[in-house]
Amino acid sequence: MTNHVLVLEDDPQLSHLYTRILSRAGYRVDIAQSLEGAQRLISENDYAIFVCDLHVEAGSSSSLLRCAWDRLKQHGTKVFLVSGQEQYRLDAAELDIEYFFSKPVTMPDIIQYVNRLARC
């Protein structure tokens, strides 16, 4: 499990980029492009890290995180939110998520952070 990463991202180009960059760094990557897809993957797999775009489709992933939080915590999954709007850092704190990236974020930043979290 230590190298298994779930990425929730609804932009196909970003999903492809996450997959390519994280795979090259040695991680096994699952991509969900919808809240339902992420929920299914979380229920079927254990992840070391969950990279979660806060705004997916026309909604917010915060409801998914509230529903899946116990399972993610039970398996020691490190979650970090990615959002284009800094004000959502407070939402992350309310969800007890300490890792938050404000877009734009670079792929080297993502790799560095994922590597750091994988060692925790």
Coordinates of N, CA, C and O in Angstrom, one line a residue:
M1 N 0.8 -1.2 0.0 CA 0.0 0.0 0.0 C 0.9 1.3 0.0 O 0.4 2.3 -0.5
T2 N 2.1 1.2 0.5 CA 2.8 2.5 0.7 C 3.0 3.3 -0.6 O 3.3 4.4 -0.5
N3 N 2.9 2.7 -1.8 CA 3.1 3.4 -3.0 C 1.8 3.5 -3.8 O 1.9 3.8 -5.0
H4 N 0.7 3.3 -3.2 CA -0.6 3.3 -3.9 C -1.3 4.7 -3.7 O -1.6 5.0 -2.5
V5 N -1.5 5.4 -4.8 CA -2.1 6.8 -4.7 C -3.4 6.8 -5.5 O -3.5 6.3 -6.6
L6 N -4.4 7.5 -4.9 CA -5.6 7.8 -5.5 C -5.6 9.3 -5.8 O -5.3 10.1 -5.0
V7 N -6.0 9.6 -7.1 CA -6.1 11.0 -7.5 C -7.5 11.2 -7.9 O -8.0 10.5 -8.8
L8 N -8.2 12.2 -7.3 CA -9.5 12.6 -7.8 C -9.4 13.9 -8.5 O -9.0 15.0 -8.0
E9 N -9.5 13.8 -9.9 CA -9.4 15.0 -10.7 C -10.3 14.8 -11.9 O -10.2 13.8 -12.6
D10 N -11.1 15.8 -12.2 CA -12.1 15.6 -13.3 C -11.6 16.2 -14.6 O -12.2 16.0 -15.7
D11 N -10.4 16.9 -14.6 CA -9.9 17.4 -15.8 C -9.0 16.3 -16.5 O -8.0 15.9 -15.9
P12 N -9.4 15.8 -17.7 CA -8.7 14.7 -18.3 C -7.2 14.9 -18.5 O -6.4 14.1 -18.3
Q13 N -6.8 16.2 -18.8 CA -5.4 16.5 -19.1 C -4.6 16.4 -17.8 O -3.5 15.9 -17.7
L14 N -5.2 17.0 -16.7 CA -4.5 16.9 -15.4 C -4.5 15.5 -14.9 O -3.5 15.1 -14.3
S15 N -5.5 14.7 -15.1 CA -5.5 13.3 -14.7 C -4.4 12.5 -15.4 O -3.6 11.8 -14.7
H16 N -4.2 12.8 -16.7 CA -3.1 12.1 -17.4 C -1.8 12.6 -16.9 O -0.9 11.8 -16.7
L17 N -1.6 13.9 -16.6 CA -0.4 14.4 -16.1 C -0.1 13.8 -14.7 O 1.1 13.4 -14.5
Y18 N -1.0 13.8 -13.8 CA -0.8 13.1 -12.5 C -0.4 11.7 -12.6 O 0.6 11.2 -12.0
T19 N -1.0 10.9 -13.5 CA -0.7 9.5 -13.7 C 0.7 9.4 -14.2 O 1.5 8.6 -13.7
R20 N 1.0 10.2 -15.2 CA 2.4 10.1 -15.8 C 3.5 10.4 -14.8 O 4.5 9.7 -14.6
I21 N 3.3 11.5 -14.1 CA 4.4 12.0 -13.2 C 4.5 11.1 -12.0 O 5.6 10.8 -11.6
L22 N 3.4 10.8 -11.4 CA 3.4 9.9 -10.2 C 3.9 8.5 -10.5 O 4.7 7.9 -9.8
S23 N 3.5 8.0 -11.7 CA 4.0 6.7 -12.1 C 5.5 6.7 -12.3 O 6.2 5.7 -11.9
R24 N 6.0 7.7 -13.0 CA 7.4 7.8 -13.2 C 8.2 7.9 -11.8 O 9.4 7.5 -11.8
A25 N 7.6 8.4 -10.8 CA 8.2 8.5 -9.5 C 8.1 7.2 -8.7 O 8.5 7.2 -7.6
G26 N 7.4 6.2 -9.3 CA 7.4 4.9 -8.6 C 6.1 4.6 -7.9 O 6.0 3.6 -7.2
Y27 N 5.1 5.4 -8.1 CA 3.8 5.2 -7.4 C 2.8 4.4 -8.4 O 2.8 4.6 -9.6
R28 N 2.0 3.6 -7.8 CA 0.9 3.0 -8.5 C -0.3 4.0 -8.3 O -0.7 4.3 -7.2
V29 N -0.9 4.4 -9.4 CA -1.8 5.5 -9.4 C -3.2 5.0 -9.9 O -3.3 4.4 -11.0
D30 N -4.2 5.3 -9.2 CA -5.6 5.1 -9.6 C -6.2 6.5 -9.8 O -6.0 7.4 -8.9
I31 N -6.9 6.7 -10.9 CA -7.5 8.0 -11.1 C -9.0 7.9 -11.1 O -9.6 7.0 -11.7
A32 N -9.7 8.8 -10.4 CA -11.1 8.9 -10.4 C -11.4 10.3 -10.9 O -10.8 11.3 -10.6
Q33 N -12.4 10.3 -11.9 CA -12.8 11.6 -12.5 C -14.2 12.0 -12.0 O -14.7 13.0 -12.5
S34 N -14.7 11.3 -11.0 CA -16.0 11.7 -10.5 C -16.0 11.3 -9.0 O -15.2 10.5 -8.5
L35 N -16.9 11.9 -8.3 CA -17.1 11.6 -6.9 C -17.5 10.2 -6.7 O -17.0 9.5 -5.8
E36 N -18.4 9.7 -7.5 CA -18.8 8.3 -7.4 C -17.7 7.3 -7.7 O -17.5 6.3 -7.0
G37 N -16.8 7.6 -8.7 CA -15.7 6.8 -9.0 C -14.7 6.7 -7.8 O -14.2 5.7 -7.5
A38 N -14.5 7.9 -7.2 CA -13.6 7.9 -6.1 C -14.1 7.1 -4.9 O -13.4 6.4 -4.2
Q39 N -15.4 7.3 -4.6 CA -16.1 6.5 -3.6 C -15.9 5.0 -3.8 O -15.6 4.3 -2.9
R40 N -16.1 4.6 -5.0 CA -16.0 3.1 -5.3 C -14.5 2.7 -5.1 O -14.3 1.7 -4.5
L41 N -13.6 3.4 -5.6 CA -12.2 3.1 -5.4 C -11.7 3.0 -4.0 O -11.0 2.1 -3.5
I42 N -12.2 4.0 -3.2 CA -11.9 4.0 -1.8 C -12.5 2.8 -1.1 O -11.8 2.2 -0.2
S43 N -13.7 2.4 -1.5 CA -14.3 1.2 -0.8 C -13.6 -0.1 -1.2 O -13.7 -1.1 -0.5
E44 N -12.9 -0.1 -2.3 CA -12.3 -1.3 -2.9 C -10.8 -1.4 -2.6 O -10.3 -2.5 -2.7
N45 N -10.2 -0.3 -2.3 CA -8.7 -0.3 -2.1 C -8.2 0.4 -0.9 O -9.0 1.2 -0.4
D46 N -7.0 0.2 -0.5 CA -6.3 0.9 0.5 C -5.3 1.8 -0.2 O -4.5 1.3 -1.0
Y47 N -5.3 3.1 0.2 CA -4.3 4.0 -0.4 C -3.4 4.6 0.7 O -3.9 4.9 1.8
A48 N -2.2 4.8 0.3 CA -1.3 5.6 1.1 C -1.6 7.1 1.1 O -1.5 7.7 2.1
I49 N -2.0 7.5 -0.1 CA -2.2 9.0 -0.3 C -3.4 9.2 -1.2 O -3.6 8.4 -2.2
F50 N -4.2 10.2 -0.9 CA -5.3 10.6 -1.7 C -5.2 12.0 -2.1 O -5.2 12.9 -1.2
V51 N -4.9 12.3 -3.3 CA -4.8 13.7 -3.8 C -6.2 14.0 -4.3 O -6.7 13.4 -5.3
C52 N -6.8 15.0 -3.7 CA -8.2 15.3 -4.0 C -8.5 16.7 -4.4 O -8.2 17.6 -3.6
D53 N -8.9 16.9 -5.6 CA -9.4 18.2 -6.1 C -10.7 18.5 -5.3 O -11.6 17.7 -5.2
L54 N -10.7 19.7 -4.8 CA -11.9 20.1 -4.0 C -13.2 20.2 -4.8 O -14.2 19.8 -4.4
H55 N -13.0 20.8 -6.0 CA -14.2 21.0 -6.9 C -14.1 20.0 -8.0 O -13.3 20.1 -8.9
V56 N -15.0 19.1 -8.0 CA -15.1 18.0 -9.1 C -16.5 18.1 -9.6 O -17.5 18.2 -8.9
E57 N -16.6 17.9 -11.0 CA -17.9 18.0 -11.6 C -18.5 19.3 -11.3 O -17.9 20.4 -11.3
A58 N -19.7 19.3 -10.8 CA -20.4 20.6 -10.4 C -20.5 20.7 -8.9 O -21.2 21.5 -8.4
G59 N -19.8 19.8 -8.2 CA -19.9 19.8 -6.8 C -18.6 19.9 -6.0 O -17.6 20.2 -6.6
S60 N -18.7 19.5 -4.8 CA -17.5 19.6 -3.9 C -17.2 18.2 -3.4 O -18.1 17.4 -3.1
S61 N -15.9 17.9 -3.3 CA -15.5 16.6 -2.8 C -15.6 16.5 -1.2 O -15.3 15.5 -0.7
S62 N -16.0 17.6 -0.6 CA -16.0 17.6 0.9 C -17.1 16.6 1.4 O -16.8 15.9 2.4
S63 N -18.2 16.4 0.6 CA -19.2 15.4 1.1 C -18.6 14.0 0.9 O -18.8 13.1 1.8
L64 N -17.8 13.7 -0.1 CA -17.1 12.4 -0.3 C -16.2 12.2 0.9 O -16.1 11.1 1.5
L65 N -15.4 13.2 1.2 CA -14.4 13.1 2.3 C -15.1 12.8 3.6 O -14.6 12.0 4.4
R66 N -16.2 13.5 3.9 CA -17.0 13.2 5.1 C -17.4 11.8 5.2 O -17.3 11.1 6.3
C67 N -17.9 11.2 4.1 CA -18.4 9.9 4.1 C -17.3 8.8 4.2 O -17.5 7.8 4.8
A68 N -16.2 9.1 3.6 CA -15.1 8.1 3.5 C -14.0 8.4 4.6 O -13.1 7.6 4.7
W69 N -14.2 9.4 5.4 CA -13.1 9.8 6.3 C -12.7 8.6 7.3 O -11.5 8.4 7.5
D70 N -13.7 7.9 7.8 CA -13.3 6.9 8.8 C -12.5 5.8 8.1 O -11.5 5.3 8.7
R71 N -12.9 5.4 6.9 CA -12.1 4.3 6.2 C -10.7 4.8 5.8 O -9.7 4.1 6.0
L72 N -10.6 6.1 5.3 CA -9.3 6.6 5.0 C -8.4 6.7 6.2 O -7.2 6.3 6.2
K73 N -9.0 7.1 7.3 CA -8.2 7.3 8.6 C -7.8 5.9 9.1 O -6.7 5.7 9.5
Q74 N -8.7 4.9 9.0 CA -8.4 3.6 9.5 C -7.2 3.0 8.7 O -6.5 2.2 9.3
H75 N -7.1 3.3 7.5 CA -6.0 2.7 6.7 C -4.8 3.6 6.6 O -3.9 3.4 5.9
G76 N -4.8 4.7 7.4 CA -3.7 5.6 7.4 C -3.4 6.4 6.2 O -2.3 6.9 5.9
T77 N -4.5 6.6 5.4 CA -4.4 7.4 4.1 C -4.1 8.8 4.4 O -4.8 9.4 5.2
K78 N -3.1 9.4 3.8 CA -2.8 10.8 4.0 C -3.6 11.5 2.8 O -3.5 11.1 1.7
V79 N -4.4 12.5 3.2 CA -5.2 13.2 2.2 C -4.7 14.6 2.1 O -4.5 15.3 3.1
F80 N -4.6 15.0 0.9 CA -4.4 16.5 0.7 C -5.3 17.0 -0.4 O -5.5 16.4 -1.4
L81 N -5.9 18.1 -0.1 CA -6.8 18.8 -1.0 C -6.0 19.8 -1.9 O -5.1 20.4 -1.5
V82 N -6.6 19.9 -3.1 CA -6.0 20.8 -4.1 C -7.2 21.7 -4.5 O -8.2 21.2 -4.9
S83 N -7.0 23.0 -4.4 CA -8.0 23.9 -4.8 C -7.4 25.2 -5.4 O -6.4 25.6 -5.0
G84 N -8.2 25.8 -6.3 CA -7.8 27.0 -6.9 C -8.1 28.2 -6.1 O -7.8 29.4 -6.4
Q85 N -8.8 28.0 -5.0 CA -9.2 29.1 -4.1 C -8.7 28.9 -2.7 O -9.1 28.0 -2.0
E86 N -7.9 29.8 -2.3 CA -7.2 29.7 -1.0 C -8.2 29.7 0.2 O -7.9 29.1 1.2
Q87 N -9.4 30.3 0.0 CA -10.3 30.3 1.2 C -10.8 28.9 1.6 O -11.3 28.7 2.7
Y88 N -10.6 27.9 0.7 CA -11.0 26.6 1.1 C -10.0 25.9 2.0 O -10.3 24.8 2.4
R89 N -8.9 26.5 2.3 CA -8.0 26.0 3.3 C -8.8 25.8 4.6 O -8.5 24.8 5.4
L90 N -9.7 26.7 5.0 CA -10.5 26.5 6.2 C -11.4 25.3 6.1 O -11.6 24.6 7.1
D91 N -11.9 25.0 4.9 CA -12.7 23.7 4.8 C -11.9 22.5 5.0 O -12.3 21.6 5.7
A92 N -10.6 22.6 4.6 CA -9.7 21.5 4.8 C -9.5 21.3 6.3 O -9.5 20.2 6.9
A93 N -9.3 22.4 7.0 CA -9.1 22.4 8.4 C -10.3 21.8 9.2 O -10.2 21.0 10.1
E94 N -11.5 22.2 8.7 CA -12.7 21.7 9.3 C -12.9 20.2 9.2 O -13.5 19.5 10.0
L95 N -12.4 19.7 8.0 CA -12.4 18.3 7.8 C -11.3 17.5 8.4 O -11.1 16.3 8.2
D96 N -10.4 18.3 9.2 CA -9.3 17.7 9.8 C -8.2 17.2 8.8 O -7.5 16.2 9.1
I97 N -8.2 17.9 7.7 CA -7.1 17.6 6.7 C -6.1 18.7 6.8 O -6.4 19.9 6.6
E98 N -4.9 18.3 7.1 CA -3.8 19.3 7.3 C -3.1 19.6 6.1 O -2.3 20.6 6.1
Y99 N -3.3 18.9 5.0 CA -2.5 19.1 3.8 C -3.4 19.7 2.7 O -4.4 19.2 2.3
F100 N -2.9 20.9 2.3 CA -3.7 21.7 1.3 C -2.8 22.4 0.4 O -1.8 23.0 0.7
F101 N -3.1 22.2 -0.9 CA -2.4 22.9 -2.0 C -3.3 23.9 -2.7 O -4.4 23.6 -3.0
S102 N -2.8 25.1 -2.8 CA -3.5 26.1 -3.6 C -3.0 26.1 -5.0 O -1.8 26.2 -5.2
K103 N -3.9 26.0 -6.0 CA -3.5 26.1 -7.4 C -3.1 27.5 -7.7 O -3.6 28.4 -7.2
P104 N -2.2 27.7 -8.6 CA -1.5 26.6 -9.4 C -0.4 25.9 -8.6 O 0.2 26.6 -7.8
V105 N -0.3 24.7 -8.8 CA 0.7 23.9 -8.1 C 1.5 23.2 -9.2 O 0.9 22.7 -10.2
T106 N 2.7 23.1 -9.0 CA 3.6 22.4 -10.0 C 3.7 20.9 -9.7 O 3.6 20.5 -8.6
M107 N 3.9 20.1 -10.8 CA 4.1 18.7 -10.6 C 5.3 18.4 -9.7 O 5.2 17.5 -8.9
P108 N 6.4 19.1 -9.8 CA 7.5 18.8 -8.9 C 7.1 19.0 -7.4 O 7.5 18.3 -6.5
D109 N 6.3 20.0 -7.2 CA 5.7 20.2 -5.8 C 4.9 19.0 -5.4 O 5.0 18.6 -4.2
I110 N 4.1 18.5 -6.3 CA 3.2 17.4 -5.9 C 4.1 16.2 -5.6 O 3.9 15.5 -4.6
I111 N 5.1 15.9 -6.5 CA 6.0 14.7 -6.2 C 6.7 14.9 -4.9 O 6.8 13.9 -4.1
Q112 N 7.3 16.1 -4.6 CA 8.0 16.3 -3.4 C 7.0 16.0 -2.2 O 7.4 15.4 -1.2
Y113 N 5.8 16.5 -2.3 CA 4.9 16.4 -1.2 C 4.5 14.9 -1.0 O 4.4 14.4 0.1
V114 N 4.2 14.2 -2.1 CA 3.8 12.8 -2.1 C 4.9 12.0 -1.5 O 4.7 11.1 -0.7
N115 N 6.1 12.3 -1.9 CA 7.3 11.5 -1.4 C 7.4 11.7 0.1 O 7.6 10.8 0.9
R116 N 7.2 13.0 0.6 CA 7.3 13.2 2.0 C 6.1 12.5 2.8 O 6.4 11.9 3.8
L117 N 4.9 12.6 2.2 CA 3.8 11.9 2.9 C 4.0 10.4 2.9 O 3.6 9.7 3.9
A118 N 4.5 9.8 1.9 CA 4.7 8.4 1.8 C 5.7 7.9 2.8 O 5.6 6.7 3.3
R119 N 6.6 8.7 3.3 CA 7.5 8.3 4.3 C 7.0 8.5 5.7 O 7.6 7.9 6.6
C120 N 5.9 9.2 5.9 CA 5.3 9.4 7.2 C 4.7 8.1 7.8 O 4.2 7.3 7.1

